[in-house]
Short mmCIF file of C-alpha atoms and ligand atoms in Angstrom, two decimals:
data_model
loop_
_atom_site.label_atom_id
_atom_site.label_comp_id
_atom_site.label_asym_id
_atom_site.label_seq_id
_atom_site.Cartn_x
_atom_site.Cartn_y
_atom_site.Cartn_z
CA UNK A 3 141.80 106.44 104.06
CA UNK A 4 139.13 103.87 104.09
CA UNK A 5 139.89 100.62 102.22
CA UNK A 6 137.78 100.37 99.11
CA UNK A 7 135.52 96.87 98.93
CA UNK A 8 135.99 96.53 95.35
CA UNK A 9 138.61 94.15 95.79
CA UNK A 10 136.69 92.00 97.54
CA UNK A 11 133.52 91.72 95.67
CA UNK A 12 135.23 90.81 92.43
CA UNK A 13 136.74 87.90 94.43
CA UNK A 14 133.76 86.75 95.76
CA UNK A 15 131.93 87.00 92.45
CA UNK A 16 134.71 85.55 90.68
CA UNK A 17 134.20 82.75 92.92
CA UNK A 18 130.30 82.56 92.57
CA UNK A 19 130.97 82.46 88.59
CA UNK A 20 132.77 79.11 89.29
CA UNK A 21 130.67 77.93 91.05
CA UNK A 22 127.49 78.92 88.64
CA UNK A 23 129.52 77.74 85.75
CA UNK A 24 129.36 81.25 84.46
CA UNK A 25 132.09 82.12 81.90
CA UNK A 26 131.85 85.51 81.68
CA UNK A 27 129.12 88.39 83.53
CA UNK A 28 127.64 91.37 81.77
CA UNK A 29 126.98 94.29 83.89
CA UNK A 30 125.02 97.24 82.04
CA UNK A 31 122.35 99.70 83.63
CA UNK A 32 121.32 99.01 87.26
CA UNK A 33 122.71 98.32 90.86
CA UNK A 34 124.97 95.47 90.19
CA UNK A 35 127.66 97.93 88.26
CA UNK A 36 127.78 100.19 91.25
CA UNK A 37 128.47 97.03 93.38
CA UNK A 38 130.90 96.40 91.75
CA UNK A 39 132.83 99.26 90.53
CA UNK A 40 131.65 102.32 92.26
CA UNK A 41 129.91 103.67 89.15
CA UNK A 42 126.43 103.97 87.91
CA UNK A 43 126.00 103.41 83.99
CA UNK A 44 124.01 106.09 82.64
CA UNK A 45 120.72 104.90 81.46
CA UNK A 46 121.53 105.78 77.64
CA UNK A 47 121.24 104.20 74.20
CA UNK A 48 125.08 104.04 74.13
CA UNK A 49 126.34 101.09 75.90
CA UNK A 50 128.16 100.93 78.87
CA UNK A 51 128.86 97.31 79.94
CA UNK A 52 131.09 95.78 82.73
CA UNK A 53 132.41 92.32 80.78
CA UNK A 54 134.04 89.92 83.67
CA UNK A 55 135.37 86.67 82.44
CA UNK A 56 135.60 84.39 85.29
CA UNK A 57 139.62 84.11 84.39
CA UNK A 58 141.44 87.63 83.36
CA UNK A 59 141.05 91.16 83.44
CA UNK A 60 137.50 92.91 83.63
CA UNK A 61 136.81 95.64 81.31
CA UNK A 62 134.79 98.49 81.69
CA UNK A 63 133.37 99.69 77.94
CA UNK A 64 132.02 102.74 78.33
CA UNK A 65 130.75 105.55 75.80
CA UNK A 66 133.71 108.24 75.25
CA UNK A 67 132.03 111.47 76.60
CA UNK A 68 130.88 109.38 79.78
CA UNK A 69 134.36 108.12 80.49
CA UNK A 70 135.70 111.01 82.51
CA UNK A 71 132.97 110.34 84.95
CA UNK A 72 134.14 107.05 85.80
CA UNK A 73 136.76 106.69 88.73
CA UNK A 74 139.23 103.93 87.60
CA UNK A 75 139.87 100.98 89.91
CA UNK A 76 142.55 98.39 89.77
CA UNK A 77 140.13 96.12 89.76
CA UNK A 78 138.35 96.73 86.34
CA UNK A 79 140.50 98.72 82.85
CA UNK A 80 138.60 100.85 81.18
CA UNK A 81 137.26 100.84 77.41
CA UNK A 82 135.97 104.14 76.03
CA UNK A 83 134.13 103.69 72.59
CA UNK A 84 133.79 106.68 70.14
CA UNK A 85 131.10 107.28 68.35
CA UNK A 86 131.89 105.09 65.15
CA UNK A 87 132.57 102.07 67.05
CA UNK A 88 130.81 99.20 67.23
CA UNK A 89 130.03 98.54 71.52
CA UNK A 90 128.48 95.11 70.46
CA UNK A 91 131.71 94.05 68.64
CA UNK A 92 133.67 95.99 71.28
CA UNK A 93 131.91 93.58 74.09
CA UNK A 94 132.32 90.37 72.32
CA UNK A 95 135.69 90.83 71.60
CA UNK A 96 136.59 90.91 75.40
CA UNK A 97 134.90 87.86 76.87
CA UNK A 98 136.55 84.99 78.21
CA UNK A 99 136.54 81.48 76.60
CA UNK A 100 133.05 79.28 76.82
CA UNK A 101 129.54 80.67 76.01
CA UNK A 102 127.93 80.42 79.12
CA UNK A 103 127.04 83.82 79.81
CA UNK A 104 125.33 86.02 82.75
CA UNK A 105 123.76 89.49 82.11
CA UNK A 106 122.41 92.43 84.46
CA UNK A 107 118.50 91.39 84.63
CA UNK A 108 117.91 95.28 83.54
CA UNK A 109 120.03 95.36 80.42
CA UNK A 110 118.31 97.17 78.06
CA UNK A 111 116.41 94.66 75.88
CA UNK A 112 118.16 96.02 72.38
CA UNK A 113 121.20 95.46 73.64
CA UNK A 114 120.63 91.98 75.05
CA UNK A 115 119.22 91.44 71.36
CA UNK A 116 122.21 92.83 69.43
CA UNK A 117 124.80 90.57 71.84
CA UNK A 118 122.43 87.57 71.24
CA UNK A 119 122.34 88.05 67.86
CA UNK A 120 126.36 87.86 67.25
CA UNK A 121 127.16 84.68 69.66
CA UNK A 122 125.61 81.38 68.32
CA UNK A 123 126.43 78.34 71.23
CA UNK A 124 125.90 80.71 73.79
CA UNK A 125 123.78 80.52 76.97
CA UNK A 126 121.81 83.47 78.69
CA UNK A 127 121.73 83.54 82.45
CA UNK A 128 120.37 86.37 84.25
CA UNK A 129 122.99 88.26 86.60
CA UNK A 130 121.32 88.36 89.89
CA UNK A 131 121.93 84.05 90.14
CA UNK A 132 125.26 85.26 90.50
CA UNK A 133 125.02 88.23 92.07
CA UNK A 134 121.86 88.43 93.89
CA UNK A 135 122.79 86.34 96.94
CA UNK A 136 126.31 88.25 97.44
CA UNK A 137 124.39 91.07 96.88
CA UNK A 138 121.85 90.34 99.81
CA UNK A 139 124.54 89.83 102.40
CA UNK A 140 125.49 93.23 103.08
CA UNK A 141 129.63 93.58 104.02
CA UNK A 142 130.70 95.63 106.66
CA UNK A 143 131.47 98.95 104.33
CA UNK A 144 127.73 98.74 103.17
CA UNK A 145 126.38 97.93 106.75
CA UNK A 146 128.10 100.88 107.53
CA UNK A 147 126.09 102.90 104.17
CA UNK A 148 123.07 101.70 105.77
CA UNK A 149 123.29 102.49 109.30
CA UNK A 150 124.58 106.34 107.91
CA UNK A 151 121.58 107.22 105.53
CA UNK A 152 119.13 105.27 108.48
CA UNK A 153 120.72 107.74 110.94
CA UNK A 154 120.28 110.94 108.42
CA UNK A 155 116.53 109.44 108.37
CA UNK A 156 116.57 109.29 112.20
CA UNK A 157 117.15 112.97 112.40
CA UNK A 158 113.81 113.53 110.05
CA UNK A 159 111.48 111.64 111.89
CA UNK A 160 113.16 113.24 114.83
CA UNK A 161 112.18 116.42 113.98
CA UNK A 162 108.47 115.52 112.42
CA UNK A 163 108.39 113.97 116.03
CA UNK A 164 109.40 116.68 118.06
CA UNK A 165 106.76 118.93 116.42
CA UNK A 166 109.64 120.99 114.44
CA UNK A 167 107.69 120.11 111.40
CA UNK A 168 104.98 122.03 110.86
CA UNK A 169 101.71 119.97 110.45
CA UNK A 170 98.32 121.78 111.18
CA UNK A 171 97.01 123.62 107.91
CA UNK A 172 99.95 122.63 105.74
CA UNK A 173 98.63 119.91 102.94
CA UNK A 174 100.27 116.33 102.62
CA UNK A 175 102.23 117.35 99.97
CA UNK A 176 103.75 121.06 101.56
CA UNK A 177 104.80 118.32 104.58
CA UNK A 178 106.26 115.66 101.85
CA UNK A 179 107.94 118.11 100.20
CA UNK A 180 109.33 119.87 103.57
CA UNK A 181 110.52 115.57 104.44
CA UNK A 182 112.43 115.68 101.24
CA UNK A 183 114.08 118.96 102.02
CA UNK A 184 115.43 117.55 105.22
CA UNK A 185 116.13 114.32 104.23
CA UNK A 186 118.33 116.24 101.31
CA UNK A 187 120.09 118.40 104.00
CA UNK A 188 120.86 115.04 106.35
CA UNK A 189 123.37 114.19 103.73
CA UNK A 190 121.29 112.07 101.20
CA UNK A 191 121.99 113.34 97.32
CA UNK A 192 118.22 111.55 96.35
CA UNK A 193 114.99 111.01 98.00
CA UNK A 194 113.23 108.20 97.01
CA UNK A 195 110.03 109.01 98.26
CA UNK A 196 108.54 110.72 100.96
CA UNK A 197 104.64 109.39 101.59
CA UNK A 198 102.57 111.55 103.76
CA UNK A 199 99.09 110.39 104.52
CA UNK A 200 97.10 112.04 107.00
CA UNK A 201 93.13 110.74 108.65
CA UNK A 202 91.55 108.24 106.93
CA UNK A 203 94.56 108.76 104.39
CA UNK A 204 96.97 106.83 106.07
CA UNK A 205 94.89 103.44 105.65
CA UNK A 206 96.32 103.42 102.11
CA UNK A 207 99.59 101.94 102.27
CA UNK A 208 101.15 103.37 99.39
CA UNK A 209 99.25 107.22 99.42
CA UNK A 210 100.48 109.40 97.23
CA UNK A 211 100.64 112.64 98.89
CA UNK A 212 98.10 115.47 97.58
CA UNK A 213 96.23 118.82 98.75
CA UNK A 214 94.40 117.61 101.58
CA UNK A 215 95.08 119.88 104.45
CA UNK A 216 96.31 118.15 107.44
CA UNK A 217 93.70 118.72 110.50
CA UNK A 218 93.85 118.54 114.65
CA UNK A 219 92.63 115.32 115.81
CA UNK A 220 94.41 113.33 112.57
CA UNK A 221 97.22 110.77 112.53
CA UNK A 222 99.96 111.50 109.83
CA UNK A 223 101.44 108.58 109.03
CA UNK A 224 104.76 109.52 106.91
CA UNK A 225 107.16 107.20 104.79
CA UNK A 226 109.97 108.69 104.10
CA UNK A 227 113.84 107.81 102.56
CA UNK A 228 116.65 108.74 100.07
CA UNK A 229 119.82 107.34 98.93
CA UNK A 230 122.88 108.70 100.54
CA UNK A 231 126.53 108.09 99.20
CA UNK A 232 128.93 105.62 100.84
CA UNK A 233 132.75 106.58 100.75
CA UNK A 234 133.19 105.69 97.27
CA UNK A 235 129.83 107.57 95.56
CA UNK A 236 128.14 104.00 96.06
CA UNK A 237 124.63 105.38 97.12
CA UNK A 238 122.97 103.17 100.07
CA UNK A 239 119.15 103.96 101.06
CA UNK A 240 117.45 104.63 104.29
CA UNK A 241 113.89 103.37 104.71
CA UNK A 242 111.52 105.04 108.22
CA UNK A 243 108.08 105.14 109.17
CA UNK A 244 106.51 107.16 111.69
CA UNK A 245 103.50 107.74 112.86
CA UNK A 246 102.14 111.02 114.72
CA UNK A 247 99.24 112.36 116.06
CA UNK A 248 97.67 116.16 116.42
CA UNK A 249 96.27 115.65 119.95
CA UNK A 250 94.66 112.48 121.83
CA UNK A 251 94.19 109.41 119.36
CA UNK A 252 90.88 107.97 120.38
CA UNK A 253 91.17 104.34 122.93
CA UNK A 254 90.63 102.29 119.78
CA UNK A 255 93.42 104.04 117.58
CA UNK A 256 96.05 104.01 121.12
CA UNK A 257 94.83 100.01 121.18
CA UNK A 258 95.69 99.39 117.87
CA UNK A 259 99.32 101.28 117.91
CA UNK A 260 99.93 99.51 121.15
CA UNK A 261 99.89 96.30 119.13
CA UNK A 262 101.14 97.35 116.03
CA UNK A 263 104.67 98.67 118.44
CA UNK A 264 104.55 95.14 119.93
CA UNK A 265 104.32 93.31 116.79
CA UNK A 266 107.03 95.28 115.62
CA UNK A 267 109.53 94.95 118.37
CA UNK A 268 108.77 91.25 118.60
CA UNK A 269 109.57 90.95 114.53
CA UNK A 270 112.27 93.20 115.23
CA UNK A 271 114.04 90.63 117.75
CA UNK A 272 112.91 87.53 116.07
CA UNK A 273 115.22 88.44 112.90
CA UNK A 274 117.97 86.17 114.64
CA UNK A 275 120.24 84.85 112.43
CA UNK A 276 119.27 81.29 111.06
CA UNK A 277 115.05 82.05 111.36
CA UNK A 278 113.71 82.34 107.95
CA UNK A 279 111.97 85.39 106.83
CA UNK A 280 108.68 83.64 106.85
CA UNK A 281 108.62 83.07 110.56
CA UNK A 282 110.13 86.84 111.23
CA UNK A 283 106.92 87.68 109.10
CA UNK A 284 104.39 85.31 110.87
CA UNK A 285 105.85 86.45 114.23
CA UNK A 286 104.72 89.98 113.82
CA UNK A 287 101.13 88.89 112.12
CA UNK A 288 100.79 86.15 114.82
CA UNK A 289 100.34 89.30 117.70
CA UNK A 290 98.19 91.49 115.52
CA UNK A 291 96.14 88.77 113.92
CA UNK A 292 95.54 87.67 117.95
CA UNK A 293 94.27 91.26 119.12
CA UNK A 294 92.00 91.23 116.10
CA UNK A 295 93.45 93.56 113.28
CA UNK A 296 94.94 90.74 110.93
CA UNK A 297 92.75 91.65 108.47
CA UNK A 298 93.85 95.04 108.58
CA UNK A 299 97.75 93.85 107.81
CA UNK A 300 97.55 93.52 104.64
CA UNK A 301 100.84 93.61 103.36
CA UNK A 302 104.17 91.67 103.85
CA UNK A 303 106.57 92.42 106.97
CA UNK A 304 109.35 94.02 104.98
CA UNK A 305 111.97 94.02 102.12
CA UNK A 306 115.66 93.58 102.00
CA UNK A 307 117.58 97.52 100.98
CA UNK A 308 120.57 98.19 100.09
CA UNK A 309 121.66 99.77 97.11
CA UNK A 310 117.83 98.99 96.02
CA UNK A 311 114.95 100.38 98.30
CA UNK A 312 113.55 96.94 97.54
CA UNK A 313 115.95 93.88 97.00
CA UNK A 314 116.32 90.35 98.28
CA UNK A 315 115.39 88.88 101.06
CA UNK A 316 111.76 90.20 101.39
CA UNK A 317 110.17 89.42 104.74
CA UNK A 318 106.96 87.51 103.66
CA UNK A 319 104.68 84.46 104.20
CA UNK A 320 106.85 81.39 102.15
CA UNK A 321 109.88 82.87 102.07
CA UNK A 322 111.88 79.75 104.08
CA UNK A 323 115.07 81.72 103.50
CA UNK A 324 116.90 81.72 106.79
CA UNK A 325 118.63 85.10 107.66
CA UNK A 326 122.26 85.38 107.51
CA UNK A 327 124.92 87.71 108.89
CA UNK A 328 124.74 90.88 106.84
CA UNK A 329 121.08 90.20 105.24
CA UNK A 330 119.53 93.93 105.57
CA UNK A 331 116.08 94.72 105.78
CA UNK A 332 112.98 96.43 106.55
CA UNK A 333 110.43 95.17 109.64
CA UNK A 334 107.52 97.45 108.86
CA UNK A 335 103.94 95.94 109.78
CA UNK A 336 100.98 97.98 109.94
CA UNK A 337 97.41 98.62 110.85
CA UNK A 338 95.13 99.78 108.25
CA UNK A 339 91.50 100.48 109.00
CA UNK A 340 89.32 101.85 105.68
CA UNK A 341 88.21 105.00 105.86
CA UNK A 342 89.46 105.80 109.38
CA UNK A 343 93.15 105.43 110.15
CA UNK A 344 96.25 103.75 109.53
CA UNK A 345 99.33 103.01 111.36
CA UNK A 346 102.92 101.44 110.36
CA UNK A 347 106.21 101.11 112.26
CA UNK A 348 109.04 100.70 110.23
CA UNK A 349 112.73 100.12 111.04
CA UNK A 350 115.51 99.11 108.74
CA UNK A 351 117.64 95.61 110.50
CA UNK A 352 120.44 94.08 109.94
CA UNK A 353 121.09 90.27 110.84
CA UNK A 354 124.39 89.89 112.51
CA UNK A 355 125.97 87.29 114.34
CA UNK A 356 125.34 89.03 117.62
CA UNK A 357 121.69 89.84 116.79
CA UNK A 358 119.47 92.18 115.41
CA UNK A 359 121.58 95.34 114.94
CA UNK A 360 118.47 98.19 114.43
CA UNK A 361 119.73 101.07 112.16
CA UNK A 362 117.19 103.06 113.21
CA UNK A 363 117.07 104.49 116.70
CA UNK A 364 113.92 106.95 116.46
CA UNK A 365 111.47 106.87 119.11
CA UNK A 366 108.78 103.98 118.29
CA UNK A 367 105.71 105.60 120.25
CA UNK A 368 102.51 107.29 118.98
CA UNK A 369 104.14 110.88 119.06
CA UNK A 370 101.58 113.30 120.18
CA UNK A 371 102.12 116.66 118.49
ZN1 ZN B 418 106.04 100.32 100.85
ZN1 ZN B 419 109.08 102.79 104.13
ZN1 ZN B 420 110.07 99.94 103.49
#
């Protein structure tokens, strides 16, 4: 029986309310509710809302016909509405004294409207200055998420590095399709995306993967991860990038990887807790901007993950935040060269007192295939 966190993170919100002077937080659509209570609001134009005073019982208002799939916690009682009630009324009836109110930054905007509407006095905070920096520090059941889905990812690139993935003749999108598959049968329940860029391709960052038919001689530079359930149907995301290559890469492409892996690992081991993101960032562009290619990096290091493919901290130029203990991320520079080739490493790191623990473990070279 594992221990469920939920405990936990209503104490340490509760505690960042005070702190924020925050009467009472509303949780709708979103990550924060899953945080929270291990369930994932339906994105629907009936209302589901988490209201939290800072004092007193949460309450979980939830449409009727959605309320058997929510598991009920100790932490949180649970409000089903039918369909002639009146959610709005429902809400405001079960928050706390004072008017200073947070809200989920992705409440729907009618809703937000409608609450606004019925509470003169009041003021509108947005959740995540509550929630985002608790959030961002990952605890040890979510580390745990993380390193799980980033070792279901490891077995992907794995076998895409092995050559168990066919890639000769197949298009970009038979391969991203195939990554999907795989990622699906490592355990996760949702792939986020699965980029596959092959030849001159893979100098666009963000390819979307189409018919072009993968040929000898070409780097395939693939992007691939999913969100995998933790113990309590909390789903955590994985986050790799490897690079491989159908025969001998040319001197100038093994020159460029060579210092793209180096940037990397330096990045990698400079995420120490207490160094801000910016220098993490600067210490990976500092090595490829020095061999020439810092042009061709042009994007940030990385982005925090968690529940969120992207989420605080993001590993970028004047971001002084300094890393703490649990702060996950990604450390993913890259090489991209116009109309030729592109190349990015990418690794998903955790800051912990001890150092940079690296949730992925899958081998960092140019795999020849
Ligand atoms: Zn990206
Ligand atoms: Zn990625
Ligand atoms: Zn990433």
């Amino acid at each position: 029986m594992v221990t469920a966190p939920f405990a936990d993170r209503f104490a340490r919100t509760r505690a960042a309310m005070v702190e924020g002077a925050v009467d009472t937080l509303l949780l709708s659509v979103g990550p924060d509710l899953p945080y929270l209570t291990g369930y994932e609001a339906m994105p629907l134009e009936r209302l589901t809302m988490l209201v939290l005073p800072a004092e007193g019982q949460a309450t979980l208002v939830v449409p009727r016909l959605e309320a058997p799939r929510v598991l009920e916690r100790p932490e949180f009682t649970l409000r089903p509405w039918g369909e002639t009630e009146d959610p709005i009324a429902i809400v405001q009836g079960l928050m706390g004294p004072g008017g200073r109110l947070a809200i989920g930054d992705r409440t729907w905007a009618r809703f937000v409207l409608d609450l606004q509407g019925r509470g003169p006095g009041t003021t509108w905070r947005k959740a995540s200055e509550v929630l985002g920096p608790l959030r961002a520090r990952k605890d040890a059941a979510e580390v745990e998420a993380l390193r799980a889905a980033g070792a279901a990812a490891d077995r992907v690139a794995f076998a895409l590095q092995s050559g168990e993935i066919e890639l000769a003749g197949r298009t970009e999108a038979q391969v991203s399709a195939e990554l999907g598959r795989r990622l699906r049968a490592e355990g996760h329940h949702r792939v986020n995306f699965a980029i596959v860029a092959a030849g001159a391709n893979a100098a666009s960052p963000h390819h979307e993967p189409g018919e072009v038919v993968i040929k000898p001689g070409e780097v395939v530079l693939c992007d691939f991860g999913g969100s995998m359930f933790d113990d309590h149907g909390v789903g955590y995301c994985s986050d790799i990038t490897r690079c491989v290559h159908l025969g001998e890469p040319s001197e100038e492409m093994a020159e460029a990887y060579a210092v793209l892996i180096e940037a990397q690992q330096a990045a990698v081991a400079a995420a120490v807790v207490g160094t801000s993101c910016a220098e993490v960032d600067a210490t990976a562009r500092r090595i490829i901007t020095a061999a020439g290619w810092g042009e061709e990096f042009m994007h940030r290091t990385g982005h925090g993950i968690g529940i969120e493919e992207h989420e605080d901290p993001y590993i970028v130029s004047g971001n002084e935040t300094p890393l703490e203990p649990g702060h996950a991320f990604s450390i993913e520079p890259g090489i991209y060269v116009e109309g030729r080739f592109g190349f990015r490493l990418e690794d998903i790191v955790v800051a912990a007192v001890s150092g940079p623990d690296v949730l992925n473990h899958a081998d960092h070279d140019l795999a020849l295939v």
